Tab-separated table of C-alpha atoms in Angstrom:
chain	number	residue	atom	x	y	z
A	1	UNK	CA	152.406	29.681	53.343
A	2	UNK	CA	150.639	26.027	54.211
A	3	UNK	CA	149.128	24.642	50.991
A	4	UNK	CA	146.014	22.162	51.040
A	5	UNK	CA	145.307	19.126	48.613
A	6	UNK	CA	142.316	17.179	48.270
A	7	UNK	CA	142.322	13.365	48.002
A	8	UNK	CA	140.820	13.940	44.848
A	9	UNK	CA	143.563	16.454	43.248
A	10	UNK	CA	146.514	14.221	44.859
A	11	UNK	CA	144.932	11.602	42.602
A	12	UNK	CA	145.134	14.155	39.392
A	13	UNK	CA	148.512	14.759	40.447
A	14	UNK	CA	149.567	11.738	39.984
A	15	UNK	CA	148.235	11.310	36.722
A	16	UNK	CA	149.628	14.410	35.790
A	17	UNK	CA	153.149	13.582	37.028
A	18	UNK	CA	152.567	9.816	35.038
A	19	UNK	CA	151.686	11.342	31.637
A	20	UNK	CA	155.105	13.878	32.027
A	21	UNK	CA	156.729	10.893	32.060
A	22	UNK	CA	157.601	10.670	35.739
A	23	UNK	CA	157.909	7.720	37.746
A	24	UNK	CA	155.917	7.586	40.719
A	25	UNK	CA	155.917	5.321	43.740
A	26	UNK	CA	153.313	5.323	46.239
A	27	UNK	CA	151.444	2.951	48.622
A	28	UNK	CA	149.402	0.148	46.316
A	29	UNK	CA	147.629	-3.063	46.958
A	30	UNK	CA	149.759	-5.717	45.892
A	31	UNK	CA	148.045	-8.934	46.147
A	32	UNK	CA	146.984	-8.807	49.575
A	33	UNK	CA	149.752	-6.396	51.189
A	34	UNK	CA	150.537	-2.689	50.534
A	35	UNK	CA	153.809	-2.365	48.975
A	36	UNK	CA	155.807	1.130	47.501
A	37	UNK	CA	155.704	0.356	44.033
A	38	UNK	CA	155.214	1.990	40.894
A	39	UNK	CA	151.799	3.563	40.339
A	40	UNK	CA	150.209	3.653	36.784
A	41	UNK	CA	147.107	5.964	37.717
A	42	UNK	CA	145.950	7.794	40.304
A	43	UNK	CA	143.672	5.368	41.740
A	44	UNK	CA	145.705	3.031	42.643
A	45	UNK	CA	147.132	5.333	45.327
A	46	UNK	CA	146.675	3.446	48.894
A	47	UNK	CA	147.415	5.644	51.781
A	48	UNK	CA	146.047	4.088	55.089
A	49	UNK	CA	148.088	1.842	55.949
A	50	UNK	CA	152.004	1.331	56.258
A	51	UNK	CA	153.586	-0.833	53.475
A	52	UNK	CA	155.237	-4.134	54.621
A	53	UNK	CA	158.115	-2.980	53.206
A	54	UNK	CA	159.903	0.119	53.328
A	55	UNK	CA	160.330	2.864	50.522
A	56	UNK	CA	164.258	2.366	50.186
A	57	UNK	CA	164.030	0.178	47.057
A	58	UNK	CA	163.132	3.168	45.601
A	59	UNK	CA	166.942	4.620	45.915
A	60	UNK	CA	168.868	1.321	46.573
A	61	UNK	CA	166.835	-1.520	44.561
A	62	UNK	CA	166.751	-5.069	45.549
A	63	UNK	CA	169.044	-6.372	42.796
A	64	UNK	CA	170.536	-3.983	39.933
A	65	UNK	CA	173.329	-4.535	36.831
A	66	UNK	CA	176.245	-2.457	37.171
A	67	UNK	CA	178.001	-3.211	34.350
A	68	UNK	CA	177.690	-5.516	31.756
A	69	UNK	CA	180.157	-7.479	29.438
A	70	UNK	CA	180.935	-9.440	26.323
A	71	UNK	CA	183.412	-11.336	24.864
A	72	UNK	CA	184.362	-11.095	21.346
A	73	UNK	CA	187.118	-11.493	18.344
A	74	UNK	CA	188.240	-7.999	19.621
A	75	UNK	CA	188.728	-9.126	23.225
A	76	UNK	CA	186.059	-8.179	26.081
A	77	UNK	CA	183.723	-5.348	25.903
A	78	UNK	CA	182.886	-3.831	29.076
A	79	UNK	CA	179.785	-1.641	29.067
A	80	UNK	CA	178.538	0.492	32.686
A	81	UNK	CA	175.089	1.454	33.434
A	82	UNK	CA	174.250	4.679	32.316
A	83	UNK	CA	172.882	6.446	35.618
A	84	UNK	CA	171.803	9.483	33.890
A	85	UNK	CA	169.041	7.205	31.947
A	86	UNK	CA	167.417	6.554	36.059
A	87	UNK	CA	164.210	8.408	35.393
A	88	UNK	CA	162.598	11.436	37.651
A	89	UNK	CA	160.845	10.031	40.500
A	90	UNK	CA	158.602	11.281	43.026
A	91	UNK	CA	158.127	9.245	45.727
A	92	UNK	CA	154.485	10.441	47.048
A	93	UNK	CA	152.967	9.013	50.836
A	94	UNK	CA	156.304	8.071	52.502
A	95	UNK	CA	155.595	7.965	56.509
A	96	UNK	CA	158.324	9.608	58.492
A	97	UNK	CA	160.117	6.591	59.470
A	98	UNK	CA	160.677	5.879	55.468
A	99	UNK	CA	160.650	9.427	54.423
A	100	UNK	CA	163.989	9.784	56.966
A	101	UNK	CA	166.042	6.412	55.904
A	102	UNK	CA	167.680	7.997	52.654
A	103	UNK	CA	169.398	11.262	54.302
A	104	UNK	CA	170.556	8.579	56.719
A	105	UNK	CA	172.271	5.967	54.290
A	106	UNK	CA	173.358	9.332	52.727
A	107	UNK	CA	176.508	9.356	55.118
A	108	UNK	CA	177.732	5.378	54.297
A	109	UNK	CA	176.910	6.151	50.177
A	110	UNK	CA	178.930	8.864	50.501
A	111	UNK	CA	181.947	7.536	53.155
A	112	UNK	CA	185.055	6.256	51.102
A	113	UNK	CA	183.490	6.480	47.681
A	114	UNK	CA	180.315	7.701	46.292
A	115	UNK	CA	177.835	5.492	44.996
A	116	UNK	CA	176.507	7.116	41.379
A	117	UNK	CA	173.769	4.591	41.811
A	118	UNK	CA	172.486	5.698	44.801
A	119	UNK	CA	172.821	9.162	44.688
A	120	UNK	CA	171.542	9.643	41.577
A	121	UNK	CA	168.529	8.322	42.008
A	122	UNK	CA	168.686	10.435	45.064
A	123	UNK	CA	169.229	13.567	42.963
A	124	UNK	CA	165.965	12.530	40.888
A	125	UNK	CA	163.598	11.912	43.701
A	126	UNK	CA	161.223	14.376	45.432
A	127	UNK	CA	160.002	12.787	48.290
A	128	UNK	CA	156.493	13.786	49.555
A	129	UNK	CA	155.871	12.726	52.917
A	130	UNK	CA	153.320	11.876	55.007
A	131	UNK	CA	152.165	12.228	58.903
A	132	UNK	CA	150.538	9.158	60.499
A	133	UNK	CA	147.624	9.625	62.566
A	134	UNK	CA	147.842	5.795	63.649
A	135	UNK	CA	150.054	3.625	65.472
A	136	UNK	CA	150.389	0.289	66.149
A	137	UNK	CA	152.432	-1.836	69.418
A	138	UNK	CA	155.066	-2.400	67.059
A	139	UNK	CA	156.023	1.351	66.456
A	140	UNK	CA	158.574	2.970	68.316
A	141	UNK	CA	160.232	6.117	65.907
A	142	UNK	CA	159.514	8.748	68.713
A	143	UNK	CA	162.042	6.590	70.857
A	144	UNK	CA	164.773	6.996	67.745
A	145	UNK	CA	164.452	10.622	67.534
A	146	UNK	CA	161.316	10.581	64.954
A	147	UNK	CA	157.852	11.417	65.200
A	148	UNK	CA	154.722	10.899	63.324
A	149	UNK	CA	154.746	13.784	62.109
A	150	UNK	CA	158.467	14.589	61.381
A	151	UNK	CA	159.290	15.772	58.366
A	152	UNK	CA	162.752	14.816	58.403
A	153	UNK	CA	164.062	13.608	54.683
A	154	UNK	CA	160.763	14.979	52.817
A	155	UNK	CA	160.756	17.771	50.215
A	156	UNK	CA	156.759	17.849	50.335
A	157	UNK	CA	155.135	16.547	53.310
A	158	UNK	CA	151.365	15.878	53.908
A	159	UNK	CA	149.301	16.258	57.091
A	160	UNK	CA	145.370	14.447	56.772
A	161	UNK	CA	142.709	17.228	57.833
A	162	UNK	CA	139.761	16.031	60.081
A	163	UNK	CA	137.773	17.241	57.034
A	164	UNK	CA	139.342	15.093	54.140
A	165	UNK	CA	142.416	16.095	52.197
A	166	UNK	CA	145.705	16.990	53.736
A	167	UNK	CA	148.137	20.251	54.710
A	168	UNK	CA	151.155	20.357	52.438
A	169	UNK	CA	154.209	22.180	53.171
A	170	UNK	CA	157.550	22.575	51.023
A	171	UNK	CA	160.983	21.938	53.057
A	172	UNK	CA	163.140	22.286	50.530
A	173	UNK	CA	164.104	24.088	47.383
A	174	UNK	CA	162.808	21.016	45.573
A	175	UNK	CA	159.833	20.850	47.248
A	176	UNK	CA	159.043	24.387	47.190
A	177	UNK	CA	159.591	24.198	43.379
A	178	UNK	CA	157.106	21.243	42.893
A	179	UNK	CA	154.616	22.806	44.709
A	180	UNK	CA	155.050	26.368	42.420
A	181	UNK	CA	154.841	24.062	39.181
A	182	UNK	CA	151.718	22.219	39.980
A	183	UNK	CA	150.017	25.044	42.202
A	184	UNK	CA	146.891	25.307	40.314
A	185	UNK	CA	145.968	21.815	42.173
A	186	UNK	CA	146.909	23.325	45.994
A	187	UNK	CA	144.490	25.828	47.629
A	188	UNK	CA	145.143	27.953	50.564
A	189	UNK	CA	145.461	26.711	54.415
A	190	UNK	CA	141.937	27.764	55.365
A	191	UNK	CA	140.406	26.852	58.981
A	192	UNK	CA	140.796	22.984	58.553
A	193	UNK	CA	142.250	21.360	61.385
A	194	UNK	CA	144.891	17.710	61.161
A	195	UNK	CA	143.634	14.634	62.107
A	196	UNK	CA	144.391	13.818	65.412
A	197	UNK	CA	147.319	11.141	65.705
A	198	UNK	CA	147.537	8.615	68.051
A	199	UNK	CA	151.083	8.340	69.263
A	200	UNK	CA	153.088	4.982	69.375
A	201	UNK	CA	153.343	3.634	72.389
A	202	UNK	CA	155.224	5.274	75.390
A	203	UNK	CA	158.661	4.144	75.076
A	204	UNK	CA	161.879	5.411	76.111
A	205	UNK	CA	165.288	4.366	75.192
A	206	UNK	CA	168.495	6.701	76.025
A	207	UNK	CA	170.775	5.812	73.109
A	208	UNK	CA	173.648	7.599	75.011
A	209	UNK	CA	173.295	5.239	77.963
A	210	UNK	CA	172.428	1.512	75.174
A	211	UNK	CA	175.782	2.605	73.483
A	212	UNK	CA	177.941	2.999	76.472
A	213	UNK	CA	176.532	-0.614	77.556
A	214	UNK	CA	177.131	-1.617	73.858
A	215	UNK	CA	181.007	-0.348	73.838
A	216	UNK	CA	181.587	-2.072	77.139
A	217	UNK	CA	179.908	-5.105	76.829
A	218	UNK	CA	180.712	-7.182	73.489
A	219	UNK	CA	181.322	-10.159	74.950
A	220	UNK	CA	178.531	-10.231	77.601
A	221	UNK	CA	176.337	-13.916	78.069
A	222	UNK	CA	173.300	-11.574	77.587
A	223	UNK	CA	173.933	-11.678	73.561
A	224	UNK	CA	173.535	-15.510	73.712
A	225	UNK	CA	170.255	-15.065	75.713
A	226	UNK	CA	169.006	-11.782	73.452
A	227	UNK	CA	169.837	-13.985	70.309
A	228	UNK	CA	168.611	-17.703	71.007
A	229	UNK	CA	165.611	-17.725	69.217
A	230	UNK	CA	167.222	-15.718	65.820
A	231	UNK	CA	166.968	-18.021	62.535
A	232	UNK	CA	169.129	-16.157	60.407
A	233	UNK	CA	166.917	-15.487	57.719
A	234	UNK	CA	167.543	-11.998	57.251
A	235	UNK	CA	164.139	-10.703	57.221
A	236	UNK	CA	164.388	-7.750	59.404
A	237	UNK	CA	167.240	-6.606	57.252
A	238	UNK	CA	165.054	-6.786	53.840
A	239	UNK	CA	162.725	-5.294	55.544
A	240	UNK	CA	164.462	-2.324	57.458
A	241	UNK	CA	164.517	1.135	55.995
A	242	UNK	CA	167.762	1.782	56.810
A	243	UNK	CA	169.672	-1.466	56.413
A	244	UNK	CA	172.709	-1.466	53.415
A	245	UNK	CA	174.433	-4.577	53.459
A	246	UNK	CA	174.658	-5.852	49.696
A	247	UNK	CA	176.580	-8.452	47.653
A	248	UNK	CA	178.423	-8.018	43.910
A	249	UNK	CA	178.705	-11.091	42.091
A	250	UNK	CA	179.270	-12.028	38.495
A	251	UNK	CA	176.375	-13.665	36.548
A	252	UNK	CA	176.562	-15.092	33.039
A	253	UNK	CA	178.703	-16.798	31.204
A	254	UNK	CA	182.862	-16.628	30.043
A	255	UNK	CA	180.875	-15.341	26.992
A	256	UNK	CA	178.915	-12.700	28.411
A	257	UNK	CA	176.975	-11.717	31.358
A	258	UNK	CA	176.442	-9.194	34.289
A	259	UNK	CA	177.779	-7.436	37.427
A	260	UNK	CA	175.060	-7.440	39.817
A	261	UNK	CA	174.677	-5.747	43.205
A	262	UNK	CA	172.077	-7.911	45.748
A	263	UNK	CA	170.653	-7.080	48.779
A	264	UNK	CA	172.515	-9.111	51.619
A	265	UNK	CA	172.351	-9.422	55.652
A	266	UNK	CA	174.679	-9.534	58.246
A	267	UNK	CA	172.348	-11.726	59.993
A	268	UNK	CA	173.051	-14.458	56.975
A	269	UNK	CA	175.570	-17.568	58.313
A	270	UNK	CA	178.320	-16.992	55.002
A	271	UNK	CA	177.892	-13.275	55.491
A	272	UNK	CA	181.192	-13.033	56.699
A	273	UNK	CA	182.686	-16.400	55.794
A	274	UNK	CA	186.162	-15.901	54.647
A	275	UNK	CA	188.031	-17.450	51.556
A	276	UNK	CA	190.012	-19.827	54.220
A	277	UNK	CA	186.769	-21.413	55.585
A	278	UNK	CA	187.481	-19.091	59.173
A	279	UNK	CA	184.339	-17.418	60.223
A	280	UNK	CA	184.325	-14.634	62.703
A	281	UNK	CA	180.580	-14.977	62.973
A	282	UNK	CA	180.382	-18.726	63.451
A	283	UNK	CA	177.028	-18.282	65.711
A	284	UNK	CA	173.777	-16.950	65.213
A	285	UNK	CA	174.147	-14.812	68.301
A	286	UNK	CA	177.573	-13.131	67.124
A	287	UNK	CA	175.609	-12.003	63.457
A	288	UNK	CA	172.593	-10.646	65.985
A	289	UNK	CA	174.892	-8.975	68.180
A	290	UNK	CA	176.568	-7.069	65.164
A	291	UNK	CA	173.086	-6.496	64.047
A	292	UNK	CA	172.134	-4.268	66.828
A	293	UNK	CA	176.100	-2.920	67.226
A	294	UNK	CA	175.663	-1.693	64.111
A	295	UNK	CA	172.562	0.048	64.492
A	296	UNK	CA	172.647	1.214	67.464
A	297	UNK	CA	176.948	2.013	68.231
A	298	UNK	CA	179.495	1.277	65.131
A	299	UNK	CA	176.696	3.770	62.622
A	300	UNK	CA	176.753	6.639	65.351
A	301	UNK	CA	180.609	6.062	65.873
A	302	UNK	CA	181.497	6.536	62.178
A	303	UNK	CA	178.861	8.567	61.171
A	304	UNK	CA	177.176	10.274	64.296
A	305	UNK	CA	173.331	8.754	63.589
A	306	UNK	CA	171.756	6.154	65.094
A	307	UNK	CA	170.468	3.424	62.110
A	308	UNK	CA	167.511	2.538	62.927
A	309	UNK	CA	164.039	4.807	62.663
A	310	UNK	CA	161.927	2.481	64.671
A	311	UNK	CA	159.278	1.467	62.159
A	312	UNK	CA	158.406	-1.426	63.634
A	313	UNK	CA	158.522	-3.605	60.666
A	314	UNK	CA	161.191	-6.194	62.200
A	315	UNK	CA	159.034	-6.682	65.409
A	316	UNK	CA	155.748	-7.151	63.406
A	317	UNK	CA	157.228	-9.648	60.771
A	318	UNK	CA	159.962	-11.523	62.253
A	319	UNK	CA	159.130	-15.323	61.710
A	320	UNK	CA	160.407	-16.247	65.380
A	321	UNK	CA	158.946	-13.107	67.547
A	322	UNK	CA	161.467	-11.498	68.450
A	323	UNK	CA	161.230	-8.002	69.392
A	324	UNK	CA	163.896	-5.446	68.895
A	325	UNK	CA	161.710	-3.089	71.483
A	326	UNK	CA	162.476	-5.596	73.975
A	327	UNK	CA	166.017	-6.140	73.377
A	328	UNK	CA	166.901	-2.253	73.544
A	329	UNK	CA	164.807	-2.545	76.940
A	330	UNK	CA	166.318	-5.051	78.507
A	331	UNK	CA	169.968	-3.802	77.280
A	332	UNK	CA	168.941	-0.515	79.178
A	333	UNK	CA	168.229	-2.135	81.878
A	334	UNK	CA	171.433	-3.987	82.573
């Protein structure tokens, strides 16, 4: 049965959850932007409005050791990350285009090898979700298969009432679990009603009829036109919920030092500069054509999703304007 929380009791929660131990990332005011980041109280819980960036640093962190070593008069010590030390996490306000990424980058963490650092912190999250009831130009998730109020990828996931609080329901074992352990702060689904939502947009794409356009079209003069104004700075991939490119690269010393795995972008100009000096991305608009291949043909060839869940984030921060809305438009139209 539908479980209610007040605003209030989602704040005891928390601090509940914080004392156990448990790390929790929400929605907070950072500075002057709303970022997912750890939470040390309740209070600090900020739920109106969509972080700038998305919830996946909570699985796949910006930077992260792998393995450490250090020489000495016994030869090199090598010493791995013990994954089993990642602490329990819930991950509490996650909209639905956030909420979905990780059961996406599931299938490429799990391809040819799986990736204990990932997946681990997978295993230790519960993921509470949470239904928008705004939506801004930039938004498009309905046109990717989302919704905003999909519960795709969320164990827990909230609905606002007109009235104050929100609707919970559990979606999975783990969620239904969480909800049994801390049900003394949940009351019954009475006659409250949700919050109306305002729906992004109307926008259509047909991703069957973009990636038939995509296979047949790689070396169209429209990629030169879609990609003139791109700078390369890899925003829209830091950004992006669902984007996975990273680096691994030695730090330190011959004495000691790190393995570290980055963030990176395909979008960057040495992304895929080889060891000769030969560069089959020599152009700006060959690393923003595989940006959009990638998302939106090579992800649902190998894996049978489309990798993207049109949060709007590159459209409202990209330095240079452009808008991936408009791209995927005027691809459909061609």
């Amino acid at each position: 049965m539908q479980k209610t929380i007040t605003d209030q009791n989602l704040c005891i929660l928390i601090d509940i959850l914080i004392k156990e131990g448990t790390r929790v990332v929400a929605p907070r005011q950072s500075g002057s932007i709303i970022l997912y980041e750890p939470l040390d109280s309740g209070e600090q819980l900020a739920l109106g409005t969509l972080p700038r960036r998305s919830a996946k640093e909570t699985f796949f962190p910006l930077c992260e050791t792998i393995l450490t070593y250090e020489r000495n008069c016994d030869g090199v010590k090598v010493a791995d990350v013990d994954v089993a030390a990642f602490p329990e996490t819930v991950l509490v306000g996650a909209r639905p285009c956030d909420a979905a990424a990780p059961s996406i980058l599931d299938a490429v963490f799990t391809w040819d090898y799986n990736d204990e650092f990932f997946l681990e912190r997978r295993r230790k999250t519960t993921i509470i979700g949470l239904a928008c009831a705004t939506a801004d130009d930039a938004c498009f998730c309905t046109a990717t298969g989302l919704s905003p109020q999909d519960s795709k990828g969320s164990d827990l996931f909230l609905t606002p009432l007109t009235e104050g609080g929100y609707a919970c329901d559990g979606f999975t074992e783990k969620g239904k679990a969480f909800l049994g352990r801390y049900a003394s702060l949940f009351g019954e689904q009475g006659e409250t009603k949700p919050l109306p939502v305002s729906e992004p947009v109307a926008f259509r794409l047909d991703l069957a009829e973009i990636k038939t356009w995509l296979t047949e079209n790689f070396e169209s003069p429209l990629w030169q036109e879609i990609a003139d104004r791109c700078a390369g700075c890899g925003a829209c991939a830091f950004l992006c919920p669902v984007c996975h490119c990273f680096d691994i690269v030695d730090e330190g010393t011959d004495a000691k030092g790190a393995r570290r795995k980055s963030w990176d972008a395909c979008g960057f100009g040495k992304f895929t500069n080889h060891a000769s000096g030969h560069n089959p991305r020599d152009i700006q608009n060959k690393r923003y054509r595989n940006r959009i291949m990638h998302k939106f043909k090579y992800y649902g060839d190998k894996f049978g999703q489309t990798l993207c869940t049109g949060c709007g984030r590159c459209i409202r921060h990209c330095p240079v304007g452009i808008d991936i809305k408009a791209v995927l438009e005027k691809i459909q139209k061609q």
